[in-house]
Coordinates of C-alpha atoms and ligand atoms in Angstrom, one line a residue:
M254 CA 17.7 20.0 -9.4
Y255 CA 17.3 16.2 -8.7
R256 CA 17.1 16.8 -4.9
E257 CA 14.3 19.3 -5.3
L258 CA 12.3 16.9 -7.3
L259 CA 12.0 14.6 -4.3
E260 CA 10.7 17.3 -2.1
L261 CA 7.1 17.2 -1.0
N262 CA 6.8 20.5 0.9
G263 CA 3.2 21.7 0.9
K264 CA 1.8 18.4 -0.4
V265 CA -1.0 16.5 1.4
A266 CA -0.7 12.8 1.6
V267 CA -3.1 10.1 2.8
V268 CA -1.6 6.7 3.7
T269 CA -4.1 3.8 4.3
G270 CA -2.8 1.2 6.7
G271 CA -0.3 3.7 7.9
S272 CA -0.5 2.8 11.6
R273 CA 2.2 0.1 11.3
G274 CA 4.4 -1.9 9.0
I275 CA 5.1 -0.7 5.5
G276 CA 2.5 2.0 5.8
L277 CA 4.1 3.5 8.8
A278 CA 7.5 3.6 7.1
V279 CA 5.9 5.3 4.1
V280 CA 4.4 7.9 6.6
S281 CA 7.9 8.6 7.8
A282 CA 9.4 8.9 4.4
L283 CA 6.7 11.2 3.1
R284 CA 6.9 13.3 6.2
E285 CA 10.7 13.6 5.9
F286 CA 10.4 14.9 2.5
G287 CA 8.0 17.6 3.7
A288 CA 4.4 16.3 3.2
H289 CA 1.6 16.7 5.6
V290 CA 0.5 13.1 6.2
V291 CA -2.9 11.6 7.2
I292 CA -2.8 8.1 8.4
A293 CA -6.1 6.3 7.7
D294 CA -6.3 2.9 9.4
L295 CA -8.4 0.6 11.6
L296 CA -5.7 0.4 14.3
D297 CA -6.7 3.6 16.3
E298 CA -4.4 3.3 19.3
Q299 CA -1.3 2.6 17.2
G300 CA -2.2 5.1 14.6
E301 CA -2.8 7.9 17.1
A302 CA 0.5 7.2 18.9
A303 CA 2.4 7.0 15.7
A304 CA 0.9 10.3 14.4
A305 CA 1.7 12.0 17.8
S306 CA 5.3 10.7 17.7
F307 CA 6.1 12.9 14.7
G308 CA 5.4 16.0 16.8
G309 CA 3.4 17.7 14.0
G310 CA 2.7 17.3 10.4
V311 CA 0.9 13.9 10.8
E312 CA -2.6 13.2 11.9
Y313 CA -4.7 10.0 12.4
V314 CA -8.2 9.3 11.1
H315 CA -10.1 6.1 11.6
L316 CA -11.0 4.4 8.2
D317 CA -12.2 1.0 7.1
V318 CA -11.3 1.0 3.4
T319 CA -14.1 -1.6 2.7
D320 CA -16.7 0.9 3.8
S321 CA -17.1 2.9 0.7
R322 CA -19.2 5.6 2.2
S323 CA -16.6 6.2 4.9
V324 CA -13.9 6.4 2.2
E325 CA -15.9 9.1 0.4
E326 CA -16.5 11.1 3.6
M327 CA -12.8 10.8 4.7
F328 CA -11.4 12.1 1.4
A329 CA -14.0 14.9 1.3
D330 CA -13.1 15.9 4.9
V331 CA -9.3 15.9 4.3
A332 CA -9.8 17.9 1.1
S333 CA -11.9 20.5 2.8
R334 CA -9.5 20.8 5.7
H335 CA -6.4 21.0 3.7
G336 CA -7.5 22.3 0.3
G337 CA -7.1 19.1 -1.6
V338 CA -5.1 15.9 -1.7
D339 CA -1.8 15.4 -3.6
I340 CA -0.7 11.9 -2.7
L341 CA -2.4 8.6 -1.9
V342 CA -0.5 5.5 -0.8
T343 CA -2.8 2.5 -0.2
S344 CA -1.0 0.2 2.2
A345 CA -4.1 -1.3 4.0
G346 CA -4.0 -4.9 3.3
I347 CA -4.6 -8.4 4.7
A348 CA -3.4 -11.9 3.9
N349 CA -5.0 -15.4 4.1
H350 CA -3.0 -18.6 4.0
Q351 CA -5.8 -21.3 4.1
P352 CA -5.7 -24.1 1.5
S353 CA -8.2 -23.2 -1.2
L354 CA -10.3 -26.2 -0.5
E355 CA -10.9 -25.1 3.1
L356 CA -11.3 -21.4 2.3
E357 CA -14.7 -20.1 3.4
R358 CA -16.6 -17.7 1.2
D359 CA -16.3 -14.8 3.9
A360 CA -12.6 -15.2 4.0
W361 CA -12.2 -14.9 0.2
D362 CA -14.6 -11.9 0.2
R363 CA -12.8 -10.1 2.9
V364 CA -9.4 -10.4 1.2
L365 CA -10.8 -9.1 -2.1
A366 CA -12.7 -6.3 -0.3
V367 CA -9.8 -4.9 1.6
N368 CA -7.0 -5.4 -0.9
A369 CA -8.7 -4.9 -4.2
T370 CA -11.9 -3.1 -3.7
G371 CA -10.6 -0.9 -0.9
T372 CA -7.6 0.2 -3.0
F373 CA -9.8 1.0 -6.0
W374 CA -12.3 3.0 -3.9
C375 CA -9.6 5.0 -2.2
A376 CA -7.8 5.7 -5.5
R377 CA -11.1 6.9 -7.1
E378 CA -12.0 9.2 -4.2
A379 CA -8.5 10.6 -3.9
A380 CA -8.6 11.4 -7.6
R381 CA -11.8 13.3 -7.2
H382 CA -10.1 15.6 -4.7
M383 CA -6.7 15.9 -6.3
R384 CA -5.7 19.5 -6.9
D385 CA -5.4 21.0 -10.4
G386 CA -2.1 19.9 -11.9
G387 CA -2.5 16.3 -10.7
G388 CA -1.2 14.1 -8.0
S389 CA 0.3 10.7 -7.4
I390 CA -1.3 7.5 -6.4
V391 CA 0.9 4.6 -5.2
A392 CA -0.7 1.3 -4.5
I393 CA 1.2 -1.3 -2.4
G394 CA 0.6 -4.3 -4.5
S395 CA 2.8 -7.4 -4.2
M396 CA 5.0 -9.7 -6.1
S397 CA 2.2 -12.1 -5.3
G398 CA 0.2 -10.1 -7.9
E399 CA 2.7 -11.3 -10.5
I400 CA 3.6 -14.8 -9.5
A401 CA 1.9 -17.7 -7.6
N402 CA 4.5 -18.1 -4.9
A403 CA 4.0 -21.7 -4.0
P404 CA 4.3 -23.6 -1.8
Q405 CA 2.4 -21.0 0.3
R406 CA -1.4 -21.2 -0.1
Q407 CA -2.7 -17.8 -1.0
A408 CA -5.1 -17.9 -3.9
A409 CA -7.3 -15.1 -2.5
Y410 CA -4.3 -12.9 -1.8
N411 CA -2.8 -13.5 -5.2
A412 CA -6.0 -12.8 -6.9
S413 CA -6.4 -9.6 -4.9
K414 CA -3.0 -8.3 -5.7
G415 CA -3.3 -9.2 -9.4
A416 CA -6.5 -7.1 -9.4
V417 CA -4.7 -4.2 -7.8
H418 CA -2.0 -4.3 -10.5
L419 CA -4.5 -4.3 -13.4
A420 CA -6.7 -1.7 -11.8
V421 CA -3.5 0.5 -11.4
K422 CA -2.7 0.2 -15.1
S423 CA -6.4 1.0 -16.0
L424 CA -6.5 4.0 -13.7
A425 CA -3.2 5.2 -14.9
I426 CA -4.7 5.5 -18.4
E427 CA -8.0 7.1 -17.3
F428 CA -6.5 9.6 -15.0
A429 CA -3.5 10.7 -17.1
E430 CA -5.6 13.5 -18.6
Q431 CA -5.9 15.0 -15.1
G432 CA -2.2 14.8 -14.6
I433 CA -2.6 12.1 -12.0
R434 CA 0.0 9.3 -12.0
V435 CA -0.9 5.9 -10.8
N436 CA 1.7 3.3 -10.0
A437 CA 2.1 0.2 -7.8
V438 CA 5.0 -1.2 -5.9
A439 CA 5.2 -5.0 -5.7
P440 CA 7.2 -6.1 -2.7
G441 CA 8.5 -9.4 -2.0
Y442 CA 8.5 -10.7 1.6
V443 CA 9.0 -8.0 4.2
G444 CA 9.3 -8.5 8.0
T445 CA 6.0 -7.1 9.4
E446 CA 3.0 -8.3 11.5
L447 CA 1.4 -9.4 8.2
T448 CA 4.1 -12.0 7.6
K449 CA 4.1 -13.2 11.2
E450 CA 0.3 -13.6 11.8
G451 CA -0.9 -17.0 11.1
V452 CA 2.4 -18.1 9.4
P453 CA 4.5 -21.1 10.6
E454 CA 8.0 -20.1 11.5
D455 CA 9.6 -22.3 8.9
W456 CA 8.0 -20.3 6.1
W457 CA 10.3 -17.5 7.0
D458 CA 13.3 -19.7 6.4
D459 CA 11.9 -20.9 3.1
W460 CA 11.3 -17.2 2.0
V461 CA 14.9 -16.2 2.9
R462 CA 16.2 -19.2 1.1
R463 CA 14.3 -18.3 -2.1
T464 CA 15.4 -14.7 -1.9
P465 CA 18.8 -14.0 -3.7
I466 CA 19.6 -11.2 -1.5
G467 CA 19.3 -13.6 1.4
R468 CA 17.0 -11.8 3.8
L469 CA 13.5 -10.3 4.1
G470 CA 12.9 -6.7 3.0
R471 CA 12.6 -3.9 5.5
P472 CA 9.6 -1.6 5.5
E473 CA 11.8 1.4 5.0
E474 CA 13.3 -0.1 1.8
I475 CA 9.7 -0.2 0.4
A476 CA 9.1 3.3 1.7
S477 CA 11.9 4.9 -0.1
L478 CA 10.7 3.5 -3.5
V479 CA 7.1 4.8 -2.6
A480 CA 8.5 8.2 -1.8
F481 CA 10.3 8.4 -5.1
L482 CA 7.1 7.4 -7.0
A483 CA 5.0 9.9 -5.0
S484 CA 7.4 12.7 -6.0
D485 CA 8.1 14.7 -9.2
A486 CA 11.3 12.7 -9.5
A487 CA 9.0 10.0 -11.0
S488 CA 7.1 12.5 -13.3
Y489 CA 7.3 10.2 -16.4
M490 CA 6.2 7.1 -14.5
T491 CA 2.6 5.9 -14.6
G492 CA 1.0 2.6 -15.0
S493 CA 4.1 0.8 -13.7
I494 CA 4.3 -2.1 -11.4
V495 CA 7.7 -1.9 -9.7
L496 CA 9.0 -5.1 -8.2
I497 CA 11.0 -4.7 -5.1
D498 CA 11.7 -8.2 -3.8
G499 CA 15.4 -8.9 -3.2
G500 CA 15.4 -10.9 -6.5
Y501 CA 12.7 -13.4 -5.4
A502 CA 10.8 -13.3 -8.7
A503 CA 13.9 -13.3 -10.8
W504 CA 14.3 -17.0 -10.7
Ligands
LIG95 P1 0.5 -4.8 8.4 O1 -0.5 -5.8 8.8 O2 1.7 -4.5 9.3 O3 -0.2 -3.4 8.1 C1 -1.4 -3.4 7.4 C2 -2.3 -2.2 8.0 O4 -3.4 -2.2 7.3 C3 -2.6 -2.6 9.5 O5 -2.5 -1.5 10.3 C4 -4.1 -3.0 9.3 O6 -4.9 -2.9 10.5 C5 -4.5 -2.1 8.3 N1 -5.8 -2.5 7.7 C6 -6.2 -3.9 7.4 N2 -7.5 -3.8 7.0 C7 -7.8 -2.5 6.9 C8 -9.0 -1.9 6.5 N3 -10.1 -2.6 6.1 N4 -9.1 -0.6 6.5 C9 -8.0 0.2 6.9 N5 -6.9 -0.4 7.4 C10 -6.8 -1.8 7.3 O7 1.1 -5.3 7.0 P2 2.3 -4.8 5.9 O8 2.8 -3.5 6.4 O9 3.2 -5.9 5.9 O10 1.4 -4.7 4.7 C11 1.1 -3.5 4.0 C12 0.8 -3.7 2.5 O11 1.9 -4.3 1.9 C13 -0.4 -4.6 2.4 O12 -1.2 -4.2 1.4 C14 0.3 -5.9 2.0 O13 -0.6 -6.8 1.3 C15 1.4 -5.4 1.3 N6 2.5 -6.4 1.2 C16 3.2 -6.8 2.3 C17 4.3 -7.7 2.1 C18 5.0 -8.2 3.3 O14 5.8 -9.2 3.2 N7 4.8 -7.8 4.6 C19 4.7 -8.2 0.8 C20 4.0 -7.6 -0.3 C21 3.0 -6.8 -0.1 P3 -5.4 -4.3 11.2 O15 -4.2 -4.8 11.8 O16 -6.4 -3.8 12.3 O17 -5.9 -5.2 10.2

């Protein structure tokens, strides 16, 4: 009985930011449990190669989650080709590590637009196309939506992920009537391009030192939690923000 609850056969899943990193690991996990997966990302070459590597059951579409018209069109297209949408995972995200006193208005806006507004718009459009009986939305939030993880400078990122977590709680209440569950996972530091780009090397040492488990997380460790939340095994979970951080925020 429990094994069957995890199965996603016949389900259609959209994973934003699925071309690499945590999103790509989520694509693998959802595919392994039987879902047809649509990767929606800006990274066309990587996304197309990733989709092809599964040998079927995974497709790639170009999407900028900040372009609300494109988001609407993409979900309408996926729903018309596949009869609806069952699962959305929002992994598209960007970070910024500038000191707040140097942060340009454009940089703040971009982080909020991708992480917070992009997540909301995708969740809303997915919900419009979810089949009768409901669906599951899993946002990749962050422990940085719960704590200000000083000494790193990331006011915009923290604010964007805090917004994601509260939007998730709001949407969980609003969409419950339609049988749609909405949850977020809140990872600690995971070794991906996001944690490499524009980050001094000694920050990694600092992150490891502050993590009780003593290492960074791996994308597949986040993906297994996402697959659980996407499945019927989590049928009584909605509005939850699930920390998965090697104990970082437990101090
Ligand atoms: P990656 O940078 O490896 O992956 C993010 C993906 O999202 C990239 O393919 C990126 O493309 C894409 N993307 C960025 N902006 C957009 C956009 N506007 N529209 C569509 N796709 C976009 O990062 P991670 O896998 O590490 O991060 C995935 C999620 O997990 C993010 O939301 C991040 O905030 C969150 N997270 C990550 C943690 C970590 O330590 N790695 C910790 C906690 C949360 P491109 O490269 O072209 O920008």
